[in-house]
JSON list of C-alpha atoms in Angstrom, two decimals:
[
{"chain": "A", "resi": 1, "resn": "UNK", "atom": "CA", "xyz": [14.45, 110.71, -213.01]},
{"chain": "A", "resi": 2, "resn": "UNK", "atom": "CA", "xyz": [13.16, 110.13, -209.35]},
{"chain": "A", "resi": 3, "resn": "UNK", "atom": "CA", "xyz": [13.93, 112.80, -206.65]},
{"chain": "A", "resi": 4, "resn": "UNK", "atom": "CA", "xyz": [12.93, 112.91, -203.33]},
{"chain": "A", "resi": 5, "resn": "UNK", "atom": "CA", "xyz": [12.80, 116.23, -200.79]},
{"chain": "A", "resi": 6, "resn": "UNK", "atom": "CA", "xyz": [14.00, 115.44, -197.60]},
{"chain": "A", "resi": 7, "resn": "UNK", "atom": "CA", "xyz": [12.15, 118.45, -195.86]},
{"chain": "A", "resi": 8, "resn": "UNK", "atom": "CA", "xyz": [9.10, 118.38, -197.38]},
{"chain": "A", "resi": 9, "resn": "UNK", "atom": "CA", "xyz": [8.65, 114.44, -197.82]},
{"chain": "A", "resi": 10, "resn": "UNK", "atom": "CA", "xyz": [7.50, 114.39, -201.26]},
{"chain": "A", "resi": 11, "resn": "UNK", "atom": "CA", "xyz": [8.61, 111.95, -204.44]},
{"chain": "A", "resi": 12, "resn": "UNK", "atom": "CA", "xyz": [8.62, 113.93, -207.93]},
{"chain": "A", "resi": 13, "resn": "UNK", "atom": "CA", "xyz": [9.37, 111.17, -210.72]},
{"chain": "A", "resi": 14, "resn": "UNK", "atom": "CA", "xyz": [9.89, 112.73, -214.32]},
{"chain": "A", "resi": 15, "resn": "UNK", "atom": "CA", "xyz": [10.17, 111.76, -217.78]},
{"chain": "A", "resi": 16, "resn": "UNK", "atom": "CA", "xyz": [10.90, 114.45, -219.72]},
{"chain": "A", "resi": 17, "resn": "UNK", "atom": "CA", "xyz": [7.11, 115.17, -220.66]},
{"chain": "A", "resi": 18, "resn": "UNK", "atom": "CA", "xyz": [5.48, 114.72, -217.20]},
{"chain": "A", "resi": 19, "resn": "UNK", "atom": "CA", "xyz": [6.30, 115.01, -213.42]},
{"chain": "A", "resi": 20, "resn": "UNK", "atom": "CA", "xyz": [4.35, 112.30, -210.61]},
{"chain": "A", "resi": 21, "resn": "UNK", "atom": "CA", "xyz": [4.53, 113.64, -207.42]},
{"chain": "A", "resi": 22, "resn": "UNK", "atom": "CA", "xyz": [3.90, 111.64, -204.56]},
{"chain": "A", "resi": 23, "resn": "UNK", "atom": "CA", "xyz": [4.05, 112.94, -200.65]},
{"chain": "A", "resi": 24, "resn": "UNK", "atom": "CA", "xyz": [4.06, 111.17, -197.56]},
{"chain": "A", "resi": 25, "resn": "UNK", "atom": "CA", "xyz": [2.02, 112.42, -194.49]},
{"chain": "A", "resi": 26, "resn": "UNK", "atom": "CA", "xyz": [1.19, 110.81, -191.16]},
{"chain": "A", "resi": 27, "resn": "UNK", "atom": "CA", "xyz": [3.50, 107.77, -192.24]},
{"chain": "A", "resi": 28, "resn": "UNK", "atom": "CA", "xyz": [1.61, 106.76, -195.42]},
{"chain": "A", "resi": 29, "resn": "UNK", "atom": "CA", "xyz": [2.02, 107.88, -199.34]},
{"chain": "A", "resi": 30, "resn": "UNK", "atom": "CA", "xyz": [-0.46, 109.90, -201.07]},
{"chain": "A", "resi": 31, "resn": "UNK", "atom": "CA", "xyz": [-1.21, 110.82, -204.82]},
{"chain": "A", "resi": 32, "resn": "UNK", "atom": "CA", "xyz": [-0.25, 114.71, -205.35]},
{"chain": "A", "resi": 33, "resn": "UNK", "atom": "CA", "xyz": [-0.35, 115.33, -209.03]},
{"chain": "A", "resi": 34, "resn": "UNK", "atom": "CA", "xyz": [0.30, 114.02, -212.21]},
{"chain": "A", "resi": 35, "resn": "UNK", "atom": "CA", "xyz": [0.77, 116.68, -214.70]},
{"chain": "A", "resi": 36, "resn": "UNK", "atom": "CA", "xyz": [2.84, 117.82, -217.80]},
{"chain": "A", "resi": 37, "resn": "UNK", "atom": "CA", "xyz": [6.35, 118.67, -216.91]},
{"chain": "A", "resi": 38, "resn": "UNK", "atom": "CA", "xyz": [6.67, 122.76, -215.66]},
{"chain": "A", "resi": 39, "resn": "UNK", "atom": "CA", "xyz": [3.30, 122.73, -214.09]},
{"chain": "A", "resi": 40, "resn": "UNK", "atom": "CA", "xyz": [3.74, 120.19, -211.34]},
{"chain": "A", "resi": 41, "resn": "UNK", "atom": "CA", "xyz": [6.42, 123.02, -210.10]},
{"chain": "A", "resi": 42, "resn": "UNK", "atom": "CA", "xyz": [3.75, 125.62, -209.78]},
{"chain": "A", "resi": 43, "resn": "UNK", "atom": "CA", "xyz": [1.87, 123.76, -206.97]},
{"chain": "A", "resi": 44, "resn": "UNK", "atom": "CA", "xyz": [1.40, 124.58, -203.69]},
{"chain": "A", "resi": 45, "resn": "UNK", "atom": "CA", "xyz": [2.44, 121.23, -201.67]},
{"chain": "A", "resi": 46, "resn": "UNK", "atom": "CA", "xyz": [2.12, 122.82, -198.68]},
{"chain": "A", "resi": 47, "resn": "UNK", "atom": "CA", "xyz": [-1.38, 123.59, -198.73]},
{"chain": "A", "resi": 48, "resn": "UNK", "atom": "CA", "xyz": [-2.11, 120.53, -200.90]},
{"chain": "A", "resi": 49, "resn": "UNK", "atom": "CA", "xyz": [-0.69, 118.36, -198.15]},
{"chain": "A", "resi": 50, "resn": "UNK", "atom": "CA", "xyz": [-3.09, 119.70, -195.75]},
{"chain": "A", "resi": 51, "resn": "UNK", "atom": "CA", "xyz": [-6.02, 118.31, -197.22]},
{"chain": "A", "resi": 52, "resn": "UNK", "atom": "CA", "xyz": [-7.43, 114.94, -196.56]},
{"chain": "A", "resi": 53, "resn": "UNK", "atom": "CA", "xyz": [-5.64, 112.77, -199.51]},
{"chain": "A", "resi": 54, "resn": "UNK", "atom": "CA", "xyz": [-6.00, 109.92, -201.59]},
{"chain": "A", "resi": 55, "resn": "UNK", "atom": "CA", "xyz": [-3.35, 106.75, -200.86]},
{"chain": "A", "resi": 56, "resn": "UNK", "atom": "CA", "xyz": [-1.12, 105.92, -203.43]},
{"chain": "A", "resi": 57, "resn": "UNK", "atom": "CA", "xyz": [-2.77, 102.53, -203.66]},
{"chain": "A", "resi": 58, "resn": "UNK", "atom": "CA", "xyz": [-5.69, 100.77, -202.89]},
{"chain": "A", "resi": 59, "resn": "UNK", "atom": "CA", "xyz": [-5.65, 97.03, -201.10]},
{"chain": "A", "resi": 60, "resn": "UNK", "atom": "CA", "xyz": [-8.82, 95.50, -201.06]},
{"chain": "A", "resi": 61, "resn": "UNK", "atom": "CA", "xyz": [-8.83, 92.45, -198.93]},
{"chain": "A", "resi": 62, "resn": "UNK", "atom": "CA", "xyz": [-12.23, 89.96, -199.31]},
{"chain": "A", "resi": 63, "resn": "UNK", "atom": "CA", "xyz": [-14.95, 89.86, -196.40]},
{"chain": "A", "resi": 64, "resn": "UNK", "atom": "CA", "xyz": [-13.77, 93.69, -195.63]},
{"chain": "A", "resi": 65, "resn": "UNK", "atom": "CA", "xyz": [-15.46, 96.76, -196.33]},
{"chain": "A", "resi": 66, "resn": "UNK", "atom": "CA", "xyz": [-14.88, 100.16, -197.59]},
{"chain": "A", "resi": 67, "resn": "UNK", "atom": "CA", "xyz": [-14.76, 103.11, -195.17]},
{"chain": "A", "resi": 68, "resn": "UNK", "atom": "CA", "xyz": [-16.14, 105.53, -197.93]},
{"chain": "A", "resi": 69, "resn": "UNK", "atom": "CA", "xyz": [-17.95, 104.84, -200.97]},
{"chain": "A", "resi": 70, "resn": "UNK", "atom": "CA", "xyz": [-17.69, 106.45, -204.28]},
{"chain": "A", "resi": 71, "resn": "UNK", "atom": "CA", "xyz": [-19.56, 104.24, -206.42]},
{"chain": "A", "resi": 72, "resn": "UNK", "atom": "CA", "xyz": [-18.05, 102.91, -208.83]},
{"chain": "A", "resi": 73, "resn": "UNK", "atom": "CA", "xyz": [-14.91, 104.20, -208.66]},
{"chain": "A", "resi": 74, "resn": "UNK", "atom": "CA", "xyz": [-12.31, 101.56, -206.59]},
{"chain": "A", "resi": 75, "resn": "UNK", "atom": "CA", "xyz": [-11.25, 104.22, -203.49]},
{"chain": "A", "resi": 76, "resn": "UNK", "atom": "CA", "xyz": [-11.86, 104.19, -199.92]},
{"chain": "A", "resi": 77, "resn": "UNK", "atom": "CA", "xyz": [-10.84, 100.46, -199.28]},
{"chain": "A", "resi": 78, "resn": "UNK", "atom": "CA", "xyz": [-9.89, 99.71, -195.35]},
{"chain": "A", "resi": 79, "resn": "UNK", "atom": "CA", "xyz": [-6.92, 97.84, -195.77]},
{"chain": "A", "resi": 80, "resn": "UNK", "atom": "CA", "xyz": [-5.66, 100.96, -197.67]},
{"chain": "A", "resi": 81, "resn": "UNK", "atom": "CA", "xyz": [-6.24, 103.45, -194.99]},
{"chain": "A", "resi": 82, "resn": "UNK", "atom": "CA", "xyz": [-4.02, 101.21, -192.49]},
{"chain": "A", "resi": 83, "resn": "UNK", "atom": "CA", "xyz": [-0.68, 100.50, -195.24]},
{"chain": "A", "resi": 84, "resn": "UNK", "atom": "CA", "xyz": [2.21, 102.46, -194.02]},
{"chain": "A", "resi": 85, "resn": "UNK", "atom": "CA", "xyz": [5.47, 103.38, -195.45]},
{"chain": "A", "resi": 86, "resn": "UNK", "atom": "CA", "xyz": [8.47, 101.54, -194.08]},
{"chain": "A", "resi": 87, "resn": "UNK", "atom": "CA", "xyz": [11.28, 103.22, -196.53]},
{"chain": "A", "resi": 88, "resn": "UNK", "atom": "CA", "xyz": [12.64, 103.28, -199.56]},
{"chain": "A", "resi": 89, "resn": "UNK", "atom": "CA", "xyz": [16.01, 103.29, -201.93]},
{"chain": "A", "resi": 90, "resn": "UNK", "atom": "CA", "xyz": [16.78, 105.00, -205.40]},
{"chain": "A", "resi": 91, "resn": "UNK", "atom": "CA", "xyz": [19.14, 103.34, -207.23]},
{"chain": "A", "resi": 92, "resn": "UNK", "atom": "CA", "xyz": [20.76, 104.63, -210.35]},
{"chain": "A", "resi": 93, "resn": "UNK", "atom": "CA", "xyz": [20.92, 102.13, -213.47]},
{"chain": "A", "resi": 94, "resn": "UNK", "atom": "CA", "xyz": [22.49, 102.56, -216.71]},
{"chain": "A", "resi": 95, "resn": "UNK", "atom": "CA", "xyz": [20.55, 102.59, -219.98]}
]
C-alpha cells in the first residue's frame, strides 16, 4: 500500500511486514527509513527532516565528480544533488 501525507510531504509504502518512508524537502526526495512495520510510526519526521539527508537515488554521470566522498560506498554523486521532483500519481491496480 502507498500513502502519501499531504502536510508533511512524506511517502510511506507498506507491505504488510515493512514500511519505506520517503520525504521530500527543498523540492527533492530523500531516504527516511526502512524498517519493520509498527516502528516506522514511532519516528520523529519532523526532526528527521531537519537533518541534512540522503537522495533517494544516486545519478552518476561520466567526466563528473562527487561532491562528498565516502569511499567506497556509491553516495554523494553531483548529478544527484541537482534531480528534483516534478510529481507523481498513485494508481490503484487489482491483484
Amino acid at each position: 500500500m502507498i500513502q502519501f501525507d499531504k502536510r508533511n510531504k512524506i511517502w510511506s509504502i507498506s507491505n504488510g511486514y515493512s514500511t519505506y518512508k520517503i520525504g521530500l524537502k527543498d523540492n527533492k526526495c530523500h531516504h527516511i527509513c526502512y524498517l519493520p512495520i509498527g516502528l516506522a510510526e514511532k519516528l520523529d519526521h519532523e526532526a528527521i527532516m531537519q537533518k541534512e539527508l540522503q537522495p533517494e537515488t544516486e545519478i552518476s554521470i561520466n567526466d563528473e565528480g562527487r561532491i562528498k566522498h565516502h569511499g567506497a560506498r556509491w553516495v554523494g554523486c553531483g548529478a544527484s544533488n541537482r534531480a528534483e521532483y516534478k510529481s507523481h500519481d498513485i494508481v490503484e491496480c487489482e491483484n
